[in-house]
GROMACS .gro file of C-alpha atoms in nm:
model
  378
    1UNK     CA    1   1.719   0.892   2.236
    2UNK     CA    2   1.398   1.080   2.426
    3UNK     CA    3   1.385   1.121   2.771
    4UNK     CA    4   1.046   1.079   2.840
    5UNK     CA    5   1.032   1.164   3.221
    6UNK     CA    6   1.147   1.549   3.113
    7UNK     CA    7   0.884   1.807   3.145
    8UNK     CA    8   0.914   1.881   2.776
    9UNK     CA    9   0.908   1.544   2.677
   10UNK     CA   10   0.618   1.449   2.378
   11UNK     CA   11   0.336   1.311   2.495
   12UNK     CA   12   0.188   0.924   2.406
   13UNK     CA   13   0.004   1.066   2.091
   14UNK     CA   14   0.283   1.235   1.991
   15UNK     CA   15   0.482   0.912   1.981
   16UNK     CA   16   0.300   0.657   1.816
   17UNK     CA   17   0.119   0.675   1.472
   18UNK     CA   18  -0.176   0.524   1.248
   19UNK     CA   19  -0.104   0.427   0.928
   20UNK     CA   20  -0.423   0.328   0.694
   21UNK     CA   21  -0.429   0.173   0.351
   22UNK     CA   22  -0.769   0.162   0.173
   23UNK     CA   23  -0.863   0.076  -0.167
   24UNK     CA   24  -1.220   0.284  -0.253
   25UNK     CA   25  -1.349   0.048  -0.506
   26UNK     CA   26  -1.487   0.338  -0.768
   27UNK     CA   27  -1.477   0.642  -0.580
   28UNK     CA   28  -1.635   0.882  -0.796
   29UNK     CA   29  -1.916   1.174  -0.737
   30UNK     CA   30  -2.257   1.163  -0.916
   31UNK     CA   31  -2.314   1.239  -1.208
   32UNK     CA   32  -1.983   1.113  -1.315
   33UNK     CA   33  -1.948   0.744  -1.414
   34UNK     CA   34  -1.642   0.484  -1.387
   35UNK     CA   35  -1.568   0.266  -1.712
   36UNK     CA   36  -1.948   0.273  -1.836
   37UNK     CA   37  -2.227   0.538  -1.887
   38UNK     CA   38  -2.421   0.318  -1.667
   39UNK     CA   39  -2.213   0.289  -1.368
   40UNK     CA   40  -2.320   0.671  -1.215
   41UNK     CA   41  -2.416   0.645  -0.843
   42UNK     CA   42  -2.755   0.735  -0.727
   43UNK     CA   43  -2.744   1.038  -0.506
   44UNK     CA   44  -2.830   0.807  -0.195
   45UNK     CA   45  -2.547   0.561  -0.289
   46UNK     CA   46  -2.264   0.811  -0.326
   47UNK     CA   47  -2.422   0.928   0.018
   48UNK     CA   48  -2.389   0.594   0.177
   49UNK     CA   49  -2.013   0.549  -0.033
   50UNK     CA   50  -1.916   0.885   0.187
   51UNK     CA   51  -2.104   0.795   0.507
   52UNK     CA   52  -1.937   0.420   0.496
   53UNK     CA   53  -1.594   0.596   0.449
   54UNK     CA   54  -1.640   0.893   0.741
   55UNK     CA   55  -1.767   0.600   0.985
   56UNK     CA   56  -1.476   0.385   0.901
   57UNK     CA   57  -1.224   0.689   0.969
   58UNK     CA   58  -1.351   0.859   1.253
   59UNK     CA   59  -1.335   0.456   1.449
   60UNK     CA   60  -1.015   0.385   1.330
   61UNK     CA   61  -0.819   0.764   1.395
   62UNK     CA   62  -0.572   0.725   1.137
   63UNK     CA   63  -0.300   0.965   1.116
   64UNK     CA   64  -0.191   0.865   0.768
   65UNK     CA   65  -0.447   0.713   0.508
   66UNK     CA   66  -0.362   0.566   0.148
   67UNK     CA   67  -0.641   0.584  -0.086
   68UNK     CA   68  -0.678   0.368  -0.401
   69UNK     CA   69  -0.907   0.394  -0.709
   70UNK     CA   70  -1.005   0.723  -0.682
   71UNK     CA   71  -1.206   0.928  -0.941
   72UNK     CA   72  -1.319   1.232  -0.778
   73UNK     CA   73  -0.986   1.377  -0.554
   74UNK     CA   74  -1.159   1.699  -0.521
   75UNK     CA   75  -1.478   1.550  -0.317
   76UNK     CA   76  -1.202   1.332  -0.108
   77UNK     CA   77  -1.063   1.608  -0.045
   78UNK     CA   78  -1.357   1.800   0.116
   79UNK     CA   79  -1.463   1.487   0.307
   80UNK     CA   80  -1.136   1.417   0.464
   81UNK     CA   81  -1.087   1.758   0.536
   82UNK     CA   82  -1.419   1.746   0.712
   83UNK     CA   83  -1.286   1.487   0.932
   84UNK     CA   84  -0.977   1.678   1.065
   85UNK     CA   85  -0.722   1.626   0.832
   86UNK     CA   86  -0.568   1.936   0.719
   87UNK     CA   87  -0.347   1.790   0.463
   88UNK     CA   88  -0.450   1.602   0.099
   89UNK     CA   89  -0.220   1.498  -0.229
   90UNK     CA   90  -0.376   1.376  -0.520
   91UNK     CA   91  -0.081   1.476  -0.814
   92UNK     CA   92  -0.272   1.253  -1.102
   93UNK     CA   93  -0.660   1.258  -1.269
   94UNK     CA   94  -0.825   0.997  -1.356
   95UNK     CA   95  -0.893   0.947  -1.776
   96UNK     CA   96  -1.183   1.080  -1.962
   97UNK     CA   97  -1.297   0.815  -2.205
   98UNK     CA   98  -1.628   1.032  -2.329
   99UNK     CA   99  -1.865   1.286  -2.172
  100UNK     CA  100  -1.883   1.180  -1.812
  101UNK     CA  101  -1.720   0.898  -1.815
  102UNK     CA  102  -1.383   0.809  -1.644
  103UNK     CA  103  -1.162   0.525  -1.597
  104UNK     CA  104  -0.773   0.485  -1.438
  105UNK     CA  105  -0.833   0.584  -1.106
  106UNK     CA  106  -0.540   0.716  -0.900
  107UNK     CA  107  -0.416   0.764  -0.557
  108UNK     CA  108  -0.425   0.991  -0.319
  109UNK     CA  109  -0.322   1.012   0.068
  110UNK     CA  110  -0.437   1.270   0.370
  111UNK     CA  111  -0.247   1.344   0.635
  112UNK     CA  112  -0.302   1.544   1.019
  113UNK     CA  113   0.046   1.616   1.010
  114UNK     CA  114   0.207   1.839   0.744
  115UNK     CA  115   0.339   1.677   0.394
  116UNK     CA  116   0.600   1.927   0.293
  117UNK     CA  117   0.715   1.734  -0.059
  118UNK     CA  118   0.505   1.552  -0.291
  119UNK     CA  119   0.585   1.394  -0.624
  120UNK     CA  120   0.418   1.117  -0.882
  121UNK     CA  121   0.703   0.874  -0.904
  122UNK     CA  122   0.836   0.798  -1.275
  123UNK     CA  123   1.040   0.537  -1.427
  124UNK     CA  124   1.424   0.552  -1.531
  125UNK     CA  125   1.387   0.537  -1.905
  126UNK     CA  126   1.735   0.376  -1.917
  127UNK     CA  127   1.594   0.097  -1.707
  128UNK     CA  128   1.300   0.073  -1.932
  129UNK     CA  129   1.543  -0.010  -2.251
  130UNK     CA  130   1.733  -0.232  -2.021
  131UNK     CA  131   1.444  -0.467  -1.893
  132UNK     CA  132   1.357  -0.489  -2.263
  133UNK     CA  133   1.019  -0.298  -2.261
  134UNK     CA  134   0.869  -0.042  -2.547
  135UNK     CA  135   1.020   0.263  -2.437
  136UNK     CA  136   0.636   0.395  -2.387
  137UNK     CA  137   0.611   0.154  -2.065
  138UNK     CA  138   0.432   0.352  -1.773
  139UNK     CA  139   0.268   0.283  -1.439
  140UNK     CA  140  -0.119   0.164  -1.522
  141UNK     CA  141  -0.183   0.421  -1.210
  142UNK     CA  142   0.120   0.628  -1.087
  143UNK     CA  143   0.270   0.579  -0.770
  144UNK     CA  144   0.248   0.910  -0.514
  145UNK     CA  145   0.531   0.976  -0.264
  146UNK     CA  146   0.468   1.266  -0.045
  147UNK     CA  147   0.737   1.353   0.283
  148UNK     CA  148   0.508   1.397   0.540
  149UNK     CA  149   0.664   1.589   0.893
  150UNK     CA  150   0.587   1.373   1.206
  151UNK     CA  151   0.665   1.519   1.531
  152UNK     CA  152   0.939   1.346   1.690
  153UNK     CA  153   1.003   1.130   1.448
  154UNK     CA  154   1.081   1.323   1.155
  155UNK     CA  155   1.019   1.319   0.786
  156UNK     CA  156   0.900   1.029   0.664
  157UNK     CA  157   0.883   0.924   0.280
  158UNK     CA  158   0.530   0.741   0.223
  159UNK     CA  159   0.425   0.567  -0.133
  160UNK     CA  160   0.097   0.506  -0.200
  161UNK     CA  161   0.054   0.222  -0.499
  162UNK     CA  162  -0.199   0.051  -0.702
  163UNK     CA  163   0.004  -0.223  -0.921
  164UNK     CA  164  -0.176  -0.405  -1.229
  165UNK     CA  165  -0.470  -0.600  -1.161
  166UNK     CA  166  -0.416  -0.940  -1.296
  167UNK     CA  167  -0.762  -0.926  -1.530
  168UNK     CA  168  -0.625  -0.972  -1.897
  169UNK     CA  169  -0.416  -0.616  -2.016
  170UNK     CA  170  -0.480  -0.706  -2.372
  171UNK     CA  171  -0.833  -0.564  -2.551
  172UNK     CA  172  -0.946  -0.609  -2.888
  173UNK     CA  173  -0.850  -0.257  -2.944
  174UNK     CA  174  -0.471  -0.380  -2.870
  175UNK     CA  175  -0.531  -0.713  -3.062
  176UNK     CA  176  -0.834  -0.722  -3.304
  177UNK     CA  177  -0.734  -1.068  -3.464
  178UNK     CA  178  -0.596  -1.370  -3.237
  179UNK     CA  179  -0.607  -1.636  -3.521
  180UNK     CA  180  -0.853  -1.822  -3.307
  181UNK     CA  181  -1.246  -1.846  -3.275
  182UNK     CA  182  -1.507  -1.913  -3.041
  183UNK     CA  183  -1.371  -2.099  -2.696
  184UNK     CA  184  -0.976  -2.139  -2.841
  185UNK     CA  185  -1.010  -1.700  -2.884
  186UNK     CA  186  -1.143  -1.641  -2.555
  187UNK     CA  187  -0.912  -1.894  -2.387
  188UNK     CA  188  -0.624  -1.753  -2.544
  189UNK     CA  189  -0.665  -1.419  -2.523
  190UNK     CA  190  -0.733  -1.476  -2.131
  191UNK     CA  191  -0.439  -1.674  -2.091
  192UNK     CA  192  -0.175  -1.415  -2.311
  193UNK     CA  193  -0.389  -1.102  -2.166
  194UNK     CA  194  -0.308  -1.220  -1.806
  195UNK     CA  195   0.020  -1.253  -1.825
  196UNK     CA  196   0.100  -0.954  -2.026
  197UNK     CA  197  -0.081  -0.786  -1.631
  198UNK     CA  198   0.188  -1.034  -1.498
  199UNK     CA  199   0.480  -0.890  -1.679
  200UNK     CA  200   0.315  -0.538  -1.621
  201UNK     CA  201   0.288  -0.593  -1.232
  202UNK     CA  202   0.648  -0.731  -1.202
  203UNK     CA  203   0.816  -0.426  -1.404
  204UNK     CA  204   0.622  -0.206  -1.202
  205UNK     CA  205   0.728  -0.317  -0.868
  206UNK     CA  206   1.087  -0.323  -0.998
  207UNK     CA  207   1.065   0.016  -1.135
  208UNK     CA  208   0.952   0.167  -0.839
  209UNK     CA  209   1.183  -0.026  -0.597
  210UNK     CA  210   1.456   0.146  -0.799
  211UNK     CA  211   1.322   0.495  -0.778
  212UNK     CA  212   1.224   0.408  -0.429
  213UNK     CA  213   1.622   0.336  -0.349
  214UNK     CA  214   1.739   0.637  -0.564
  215UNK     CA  215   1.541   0.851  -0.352
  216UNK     CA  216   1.684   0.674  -0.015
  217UNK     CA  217   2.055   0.716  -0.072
  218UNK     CA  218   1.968   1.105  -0.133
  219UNK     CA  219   1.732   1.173   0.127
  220UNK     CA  220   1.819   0.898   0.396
  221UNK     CA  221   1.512   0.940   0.513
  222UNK     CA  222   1.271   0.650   0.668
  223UNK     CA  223   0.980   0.551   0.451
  224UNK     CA  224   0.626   0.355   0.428
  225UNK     CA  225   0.512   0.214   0.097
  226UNK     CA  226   0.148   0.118   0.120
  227UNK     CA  227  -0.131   0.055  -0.125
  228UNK     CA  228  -0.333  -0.226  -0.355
  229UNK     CA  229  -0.022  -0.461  -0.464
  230UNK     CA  230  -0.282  -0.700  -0.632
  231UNK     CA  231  -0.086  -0.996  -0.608
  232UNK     CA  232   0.088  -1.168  -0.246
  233UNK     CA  233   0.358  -1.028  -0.134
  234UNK     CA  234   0.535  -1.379  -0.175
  235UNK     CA  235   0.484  -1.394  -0.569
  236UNK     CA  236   0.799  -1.375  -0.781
  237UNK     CA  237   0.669  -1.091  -0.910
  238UNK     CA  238   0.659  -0.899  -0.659
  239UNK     CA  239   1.039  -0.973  -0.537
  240UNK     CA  240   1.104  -0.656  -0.550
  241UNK     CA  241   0.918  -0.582  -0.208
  242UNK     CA  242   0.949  -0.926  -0.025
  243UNK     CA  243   1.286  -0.869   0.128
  244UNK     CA  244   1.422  -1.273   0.009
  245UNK     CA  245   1.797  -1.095  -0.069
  246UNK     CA  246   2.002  -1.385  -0.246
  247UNK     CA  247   2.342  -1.259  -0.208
  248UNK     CA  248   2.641  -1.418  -0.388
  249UNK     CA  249   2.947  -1.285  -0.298
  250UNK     CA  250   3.077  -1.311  -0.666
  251UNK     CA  251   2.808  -1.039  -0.780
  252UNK     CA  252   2.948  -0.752  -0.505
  253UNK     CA  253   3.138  -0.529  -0.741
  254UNK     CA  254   3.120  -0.239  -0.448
  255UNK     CA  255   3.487  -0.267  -0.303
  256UNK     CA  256   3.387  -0.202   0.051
  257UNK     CA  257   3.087  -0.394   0.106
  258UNK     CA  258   3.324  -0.672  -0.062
  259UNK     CA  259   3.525  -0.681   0.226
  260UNK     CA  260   3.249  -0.661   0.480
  261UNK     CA  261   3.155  -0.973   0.679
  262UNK     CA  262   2.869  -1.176   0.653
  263UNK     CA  263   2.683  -1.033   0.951
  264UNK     CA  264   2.776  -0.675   0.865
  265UNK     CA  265   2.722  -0.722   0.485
  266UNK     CA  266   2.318  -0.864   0.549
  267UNK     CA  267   2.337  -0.527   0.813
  268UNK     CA  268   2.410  -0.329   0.519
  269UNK     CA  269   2.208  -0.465   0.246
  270UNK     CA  270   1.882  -0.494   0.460
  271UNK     CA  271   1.940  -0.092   0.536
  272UNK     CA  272   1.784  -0.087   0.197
  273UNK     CA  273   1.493  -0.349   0.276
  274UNK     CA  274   1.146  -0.335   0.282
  275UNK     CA  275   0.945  -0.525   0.547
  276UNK     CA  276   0.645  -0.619   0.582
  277UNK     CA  277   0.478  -0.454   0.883
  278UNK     CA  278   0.263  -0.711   0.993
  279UNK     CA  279   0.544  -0.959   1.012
  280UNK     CA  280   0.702  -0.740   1.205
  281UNK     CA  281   0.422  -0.750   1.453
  282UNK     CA  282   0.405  -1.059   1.514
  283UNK     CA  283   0.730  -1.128   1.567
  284UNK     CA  284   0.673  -0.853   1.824
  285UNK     CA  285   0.390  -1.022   1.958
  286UNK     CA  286   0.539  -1.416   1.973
  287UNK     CA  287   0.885  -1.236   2.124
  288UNK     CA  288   0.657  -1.050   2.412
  289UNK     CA  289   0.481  -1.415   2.491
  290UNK     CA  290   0.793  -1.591   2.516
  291UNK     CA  291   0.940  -1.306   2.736
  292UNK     CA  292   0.593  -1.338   2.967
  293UNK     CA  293   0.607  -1.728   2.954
  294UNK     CA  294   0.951  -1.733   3.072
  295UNK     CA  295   0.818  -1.508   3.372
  296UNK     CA  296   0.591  -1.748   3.465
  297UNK     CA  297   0.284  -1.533   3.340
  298UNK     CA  298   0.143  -1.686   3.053
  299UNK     CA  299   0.205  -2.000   2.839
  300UNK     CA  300  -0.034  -1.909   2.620
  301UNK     CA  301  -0.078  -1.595   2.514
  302UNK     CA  302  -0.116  -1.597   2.133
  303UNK     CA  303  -0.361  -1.892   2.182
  304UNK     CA  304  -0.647  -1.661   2.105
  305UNK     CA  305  -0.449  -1.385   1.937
  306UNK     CA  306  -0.662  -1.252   1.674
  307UNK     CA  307  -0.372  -1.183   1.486
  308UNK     CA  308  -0.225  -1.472   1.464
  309UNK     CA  309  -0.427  -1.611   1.123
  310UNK     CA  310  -0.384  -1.281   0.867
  311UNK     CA  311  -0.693  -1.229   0.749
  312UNK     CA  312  -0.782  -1.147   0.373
  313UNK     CA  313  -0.797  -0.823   0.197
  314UNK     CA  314  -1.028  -0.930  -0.132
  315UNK     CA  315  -1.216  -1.235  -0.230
  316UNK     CA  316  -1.304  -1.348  -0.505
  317UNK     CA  317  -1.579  -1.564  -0.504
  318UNK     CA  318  -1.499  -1.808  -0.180
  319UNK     CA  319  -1.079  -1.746  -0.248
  320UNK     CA  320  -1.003  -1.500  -0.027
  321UNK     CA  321  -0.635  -1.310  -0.065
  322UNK     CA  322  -0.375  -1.090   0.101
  323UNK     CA  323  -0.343  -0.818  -0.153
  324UNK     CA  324  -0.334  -0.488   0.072
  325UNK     CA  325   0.021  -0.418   0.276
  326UNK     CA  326   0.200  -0.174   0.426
  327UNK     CA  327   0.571  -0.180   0.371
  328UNK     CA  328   0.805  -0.014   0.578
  329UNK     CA  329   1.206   0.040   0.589
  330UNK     CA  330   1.502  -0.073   0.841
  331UNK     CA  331   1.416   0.211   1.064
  332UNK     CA  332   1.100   0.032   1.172
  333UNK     CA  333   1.254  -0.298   1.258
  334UNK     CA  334   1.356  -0.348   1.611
  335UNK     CA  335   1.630  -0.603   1.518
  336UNK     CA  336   1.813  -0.342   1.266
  337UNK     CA  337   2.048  -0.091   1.403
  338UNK     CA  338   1.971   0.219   1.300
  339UNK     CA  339   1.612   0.132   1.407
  340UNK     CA  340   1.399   0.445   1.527
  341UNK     CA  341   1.071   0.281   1.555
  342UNK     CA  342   0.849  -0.071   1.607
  343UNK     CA  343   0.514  -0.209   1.492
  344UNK     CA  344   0.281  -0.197   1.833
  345UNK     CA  345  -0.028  -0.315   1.605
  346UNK     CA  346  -0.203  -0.441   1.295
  347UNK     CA  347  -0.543  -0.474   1.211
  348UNK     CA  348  -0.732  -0.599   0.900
  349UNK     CA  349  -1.079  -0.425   0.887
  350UNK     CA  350  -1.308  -0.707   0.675
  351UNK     CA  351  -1.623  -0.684   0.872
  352UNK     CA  352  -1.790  -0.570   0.584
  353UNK     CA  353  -1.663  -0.863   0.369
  354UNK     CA  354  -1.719  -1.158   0.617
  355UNK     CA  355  -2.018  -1.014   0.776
  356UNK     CA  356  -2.193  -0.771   0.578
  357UNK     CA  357  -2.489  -0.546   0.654
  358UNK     CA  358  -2.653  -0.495   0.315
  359UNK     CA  359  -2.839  -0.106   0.466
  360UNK     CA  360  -2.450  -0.077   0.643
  361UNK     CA  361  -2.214  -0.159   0.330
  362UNK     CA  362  -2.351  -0.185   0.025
  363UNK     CA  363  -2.149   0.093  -0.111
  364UNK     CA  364  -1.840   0.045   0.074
  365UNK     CA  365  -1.553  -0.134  -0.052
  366UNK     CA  366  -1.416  -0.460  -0.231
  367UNK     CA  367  -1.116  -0.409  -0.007
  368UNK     CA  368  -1.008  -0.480   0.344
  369UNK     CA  369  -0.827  -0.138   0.490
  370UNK     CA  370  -0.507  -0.254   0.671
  371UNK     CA  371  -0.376  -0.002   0.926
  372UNK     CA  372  -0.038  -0.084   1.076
  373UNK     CA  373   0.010   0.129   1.423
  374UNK     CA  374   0.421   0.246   1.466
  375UNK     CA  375   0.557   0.364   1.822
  376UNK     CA  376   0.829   0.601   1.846
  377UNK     CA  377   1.145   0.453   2.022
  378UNK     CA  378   1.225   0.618   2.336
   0.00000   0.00000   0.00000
């Protein structure tokens, strides 16, 4: 544990960290187009794209940032770099379809601290057969983990994501033919398109949790998985990630953590949990009012707590949702034991969703960015 009243002791910068998630919505330089020739940016649009984006970083001071749908890596690149950070991953490129014209954006992620180890994660092909998919399953955008080296705290494993929309995964070039005409076609290929995204999104997140734990037992290293999960974090689906463990004792084959009890089992299994970081907050938060209400200084401190209602990351139409998070292991959570870290804030940036400014953010984003802000503990 630090001593922080030693002369060599980091300073408050050095011990506390911003963590950004943003989906770009179509990030992609003039003259180059995303899904149709006609969707190329005007030269003042891609300017107001890039100013939106600098403004948003240089007032939030990020030291970590997850990007999403990104076509043009290269000018990210530059304009992050612009703005201070040194470091920039982008592993995959987006698809040509014809000429100038791209679709299957990927991720990317910049950094001010140093990421030492980068890799596009990959499925187990053995787990493919076993979940009963064509053995050419794949991401729809693959996930990036890159080791980035924090001071103090170490390296830290963080996954940026993009799961399957839920918009219908079947075309006409899959399916020419549905049987059907007119309204009964449409219907049904809507209704069998959206859940073969379903059935996409689900395998994904299971895939990746698996790599994700493969990668924990050999590097034992605390990680971050952030991104655009398009669906809540409390669908089936995405199980994977929402840390509801149903443990029957009959299905521990493990000898040892057979013989563990039930406190020290949960201990054990939630070592290789993900949780969700503004949870974790607030918990933090309602735990700090009680602890002040019980000293007589407030009985009411979360009563205007902006916090306290999450706001949503996308609407569509009037339905807005929470589809943005950032995930983070045991090592984060005050209540676990080998915890090394807390959650001292969350914010949900949707300004220009709520309230927008047509000359302001026209070009911005469909997206909410999340950032999550982690303290070292001392």
């Amino acid at each position: 544990m630090l001593n922080v009243n030693d002369a060599s002791s980091p300073t408050a910068s050095e011990l506390s960290f911003n963590v950004v998630s943003i989906n770009l919505f179509n990030f992609i330089e003039p003259p180059y187009a995303f899904y149709d020739f006609e969707n190329i940016y005007s030269d003042k649009q891609w300017q107001k794209k890039c100013a939106w984006l600098s403004d948003f970083i240089n007032q939030s001071q990020p030291d970590i940032i997850g990007f999403q749908e990104v076509f043009s890596p290269d000018a990210l690149a530059k304009l992050t770099q612009s703005l201070g950070y040194e470091y920039f991953v982008a592993l995959d490129e987006p698809e040509v379809i014809s000429d100038y014209v791209y679709r299957s954006p990927v991720v990317a992620i910049a950094s001010k601290y140093p990421i030492v180890d980068s890799v596009n994660v990959s499925p187990d092909p053995q787990w493919i057969a076993q979940l009963g998919l064509a053995d050419t399953f794949a991401f729809s955008r693959k996930p990036l983990r890159a080791t980035i080296q924090l001071p103090v705290f170490g390296p830290c494993d963080c996954y940026v994501i993009h799961l399957k929309s839920k918009r219908s995964g079947v075309s006409r070039d899959d399916i020419s033919e549905s049987g059907l005409q007119g309204g009964p076609d449409f219907v049904a290929r809507q209704v069998l398109g959206r859940w073969a995204s379903s059935l996409q999104r689900g395998s994904e997140s299971a895939l990746l949790c698996h790599q994700m734990l493969m990668r924990r037992q050999q590097a034992q290293q605390p990680f971050l998985l952030m991104g655009d999960f398009n669906d809540t974090l409390g669908s089936e689906l995405l199980a994977a990630f929402n840390n509801q463990l149903r443990v029957f004792r009959s299905d521990i084959e493990d000898p040892q953590l057979a013989k563990l009890g039930e406190t020290s089992l949960m201990a054990e299994l939630h070592q290789s949990s993900l949780f969700d970081s503004y949870e974790l907050f607030i918990a933090a938060t309602k735990c700090n009012a009680t602890l002040a209400q019980d000293e007589f200084e407030s009985a009411s401190l979360l009563d205007d707590e902006p916090h306290a209602v999450r706001q949503a990351t996308h609407y569509y139409g009037n339905t807005g949702s929470v589809l943005d998070y950032i995930l983070v292991s045991s090592e984060f959570n005050p209540t676990q034991q080998q915890n090394l870290a807390h959650i001292i804030d969350y914010q949900t940036f949707d300004r220009h969703l709520v309230r927008p400014d047509y000359e302001r953010d026209s070009d911005s984003t469909d997206h909410a960015p999340v950032m999550m802000r982690f303290s070292v503990r001392t």
